[in-house]
């Protein structure tokens, strides 16, 4: 039985690693970008309202981005079906970025309320621990170090192109 359990854990990790890597690279920067909207008075009021939600209201709030982005994703599939793969890919990637920014910011705002739900409070730390273990293994890999070096070189190149602001 322990061998089977290890197999399923490894299989789940292999399926989730690409998602975890995207979230790892995108979650914080996109949440910070979405947080800039709080400079607008109306958005600041919306964020204050979100912080005051009861626990199950906080859960329901996560359906808003899903419902908002569903028509966009369907449009992407329609474009793909009509022979416009570039437009479809651009639209779907854009929807993923916007959706991640919204969900990341929402999570930052409502996490205290979610932690008052016993099931969430019990399982979220376990999920986070497992995710951190998987990401530690990935970060220790040679491929991660090479990707980091390429990313650093690309940033330096970009800064030379743009120049000091």
Short mmCIF file of C-alpha atoms in Angstrom, two decimals:
data_model
loop_
_atom_site.label_atom_id
_atom_site.label_comp_id
_atom_site.label_asym_id
_atom_site.label_seq_id
_atom_site.Cartn_x
_atom_site.Cartn_y
_atom_site.Cartn_z
CA UNK A 1 0.00 0.00 0.00
CA UNK A 2 2.76 2.56 0.76
CA UNK A 3 4.20 1.97 -2.73
CA UNK A 4 0.82 2.68 -4.30
CA UNK A 5 0.44 5.82 -2.21
CA UNK A 6 3.91 7.04 -3.28
CA UNK A 7 3.01 6.33 -6.90
CA UNK A 8 -0.20 8.39 -6.70
CA UNK A 9 1.62 11.24 -4.93
CA UNK A 10 4.30 11.28 -7.63
CA UNK A 11 1.66 11.10 -10.37
CA UNK A 12 -0.31 13.99 -8.82
CA UNK A 13 2.87 16.01 -8.47
CA UNK A 14 3.77 15.44 -12.14
CA UNK A 15 0.32 16.62 -13.21
CA UNK A 16 0.34 19.65 -10.93
CA UNK A 17 3.94 20.86 -11.38
CA UNK A 18 3.23 22.90 -14.54
CA UNK A 19 0.29 24.57 -12.83
CA UNK A 20 2.33 25.15 -9.68
CA UNK A 21 5.16 26.68 -11.69
CA UNK A 22 2.81 29.07 -13.44
CA UNK A 23 1.25 30.03 -10.15
CA UNK A 24 4.71 30.35 -8.56
CA UNK A 25 5.94 32.74 -11.25
CA UNK A 26 2.66 34.56 -11.73
CA UNK A 27 0.74 34.59 -8.45
CA UNK A 28 2.64 37.27 -6.51
CA UNK A 29 3.40 39.69 -9.38
CA UNK A 30 -0.15 39.46 -10.75
CA UNK A 31 -1.65 39.91 -7.28
CA UNK A 32 0.55 42.97 -6.77
CA UNK A 33 -0.59 44.33 -10.12
CA UNK A 34 -4.24 43.79 -9.18
CA UNK A 35 -3.59 45.42 -5.78
CA UNK A 36 -2.65 48.64 -7.59
CA UNK A 37 -6.31 48.98 -8.51
CA UNK A 38 -6.99 49.71 -4.82
CA UNK A 39 -5.71 53.22 -5.53
CA UNK A 40 -9.05 53.86 -7.20
CA UNK A 41 -11.66 54.85 -4.59
CA UNK A 42 -14.37 52.54 -5.90
CA UNK A 43 -11.98 49.59 -6.04
CA UNK A 44 -10.78 50.34 -2.51
CA UNK A 45 -14.40 50.14 -1.33
CA UNK A 46 -14.88 46.82 -3.15
CA UNK A 47 -11.74 45.44 -1.49
CA UNK A 48 -12.95 46.62 1.93
CA UNK A 49 -16.28 44.89 1.31
CA UNK A 50 -14.47 41.69 0.29
CA UNK A 51 -12.41 41.74 3.49
CA UNK A 52 -15.62 41.94 5.53
CA UNK A 53 -17.30 38.92 3.93
CA UNK A 54 -18.32 35.98 6.10
CA UNK A 55 -16.52 32.68 5.39
CA UNK A 56 -19.02 31.20 2.94
CA UNK A 57 -19.43 34.55 1.21
CA UNK A 58 -15.67 34.45 0.66
CA UNK A 59 -16.02 31.05 -0.98
CA UNK A 60 -18.80 32.28 -3.27
CA UNK A 61 -16.70 35.23 -4.39
CA UNK A 62 -14.39 32.84 -6.27
CA UNK A 63 -17.20 32.02 -8.69
CA UNK A 64 -17.19 35.60 -9.99
CA UNK A 65 -13.95 35.29 -12.02
CA UNK A 66 -14.99 31.85 -13.24
CA UNK A 67 -18.31 33.21 -14.51
CA UNK A 68 -16.75 36.38 -15.93
CA UNK A 69 -14.06 34.51 -17.87
CA UNK A 70 -16.21 31.65 -19.13
CA UNK A 71 -17.53 33.61 -22.15
CA UNK A 72 -13.98 34.74 -22.96
CA UNK A 73 -12.72 31.17 -22.89
CA UNK A 74 -15.64 30.02 -25.03
CA UNK A 75 -14.79 32.78 -27.50
CA UNK A 76 -11.23 31.45 -27.56
CA UNK A 77 -12.49 27.98 -28.39
CA UNK A 78 -14.76 29.44 -31.07
CA UNK A 79 -11.80 31.27 -32.64
CA UNK A 80 -9.76 28.08 -32.57
CA UNK A 81 -12.60 26.22 -34.28
CA UNK A 82 -12.78 28.92 -36.95
CA UNK A 83 -9.11 28.53 -37.81
CA UNK A 84 -7.61 31.43 -35.82
CA UNK A 85 -5.18 29.62 -33.50
CA UNK A 86 -3.04 32.71 -32.81
CA UNK A 87 -6.00 34.83 -31.74
CA UNK A 88 -7.42 31.93 -29.71
CA UNK A 89 -4.11 31.33 -27.95
CA UNK A 90 -3.64 35.03 -27.23
CA UNK A 91 -7.15 35.31 -25.84
CA UNK A 92 -6.82 32.19 -23.68
CA UNK A 93 -3.40 33.21 -22.32
CA UNK A 94 -4.73 36.69 -21.60
CA UNK A 95 -7.76 35.21 -19.83
CA UNK A 96 -5.47 32.97 -17.76
CA UNK A 97 -3.32 35.94 -16.73
CA UNK A 98 -6.29 38.14 -15.85
CA UNK A 99 -8.01 35.28 -14.06
CA UNK A 100 -4.90 34.49 -12.04
CA UNK A 101 -4.48 38.16 -11.10
CA UNK A 102 -8.08 38.38 -9.93
CA UNK A 103 -8.05 35.09 -8.03
CA UNK A 104 -4.68 35.84 -6.41
CA UNK A 105 -5.90 39.22 -5.17
CA UNK A 106 -9.23 37.78 -4.05
CA UNK A 107 -7.44 35.09 -2.10
CA UNK A 108 -5.24 37.68 -0.37
CA UNK A 109 -8.34 39.62 0.63
CA UNK A 110 -10.50 36.74 1.87
CA UNK A 111 -7.94 34.27 3.26
CA UNK A 112 -8.70 35.25 6.88
CA UNK A 113 -12.39 34.51 6.32
CA UNK A 114 -11.58 31.21 4.58
CA UNK A 115 -9.42 30.17 7.52
CA UNK A 116 -12.54 30.31 9.71
CA UNK A 117 -13.98 27.37 7.74
CA UNK A 118 -12.78 24.29 9.65
CA UNK A 119 -12.28 22.11 6.57
CA UNK A 120 -10.28 24.83 4.79
CA UNK A 121 -8.25 25.62 7.91
CA UNK A 122 -7.37 21.94 8.22
CA UNK A 123 -6.48 21.23 4.58
CA UNK A 124 -4.97 24.48 3.31
CA UNK A 125 -1.80 24.23 5.44
CA UNK A 126 -1.37 20.62 4.26
CA UNK A 127 -1.79 21.68 0.62
CA UNK A 128 0.64 24.56 1.10
CA UNK A 129 3.19 22.26 2.76
CA UNK A 130 2.92 19.71 -0.04
CA UNK A 131 3.17 22.43 -2.68
CA UNK A 132 6.24 23.92 -1.00
CA UNK A 133 7.91 20.48 -0.90
CA UNK A 134 7.25 19.90 -4.60
CA UNK A 135 8.49 23.38 -5.51
CA UNK A 136 11.64 22.88 -3.39
CA UNK A 137 12.47 19.78 -5.44
CA UNK A 138 11.80 21.66 -8.68
CA UNK A 139 13.89 24.66 -7.57
CA UNK A 140 16.80 22.34 -6.74
CA UNK A 141 16.79 20.89 -10.26
CA UNK A 142 19.31 21.80 -12.93
CA UNK A 143 16.51 22.77 -15.31
CA UNK A 144 15.21 25.35 -12.82
CA UNK A 145 18.67 26.86 -12.37
CA UNK A 146 19.17 27.08 -16.15
CA UNK A 147 15.72 28.70 -16.56
CA UNK A 148 16.59 31.16 -13.79
CA UNK A 149 19.85 32.08 -15.49
CA UNK A 150 18.06 32.59 -18.82
CA UNK A 151 15.42 34.71 -17.10
CA UNK A 152 18.08 36.86 -15.41
CA UNK A 153 19.90 37.37 -18.73
CA UNK A 154 16.61 38.29 -20.43
CA UNK A 155 15.86 40.85 -17.70
CA UNK A 156 19.32 42.40 -18.01
CA UNK A 157 18.94 42.55 -21.79
CA UNK A 158 15.50 44.17 -21.45
CA UNK A 159 16.78 46.77 -18.99
CA UNK A 160 19.61 47.67 -21.40
CA UNK A 161 17.07 48.06 -24.21
CA UNK A 162 14.66 50.18 -22.22
CA UNK A 163 17.32 52.18 -20.41
CA UNK A 164 17.01 53.88 -17.05
CA UNK A 165 13.65 55.49 -16.32
#
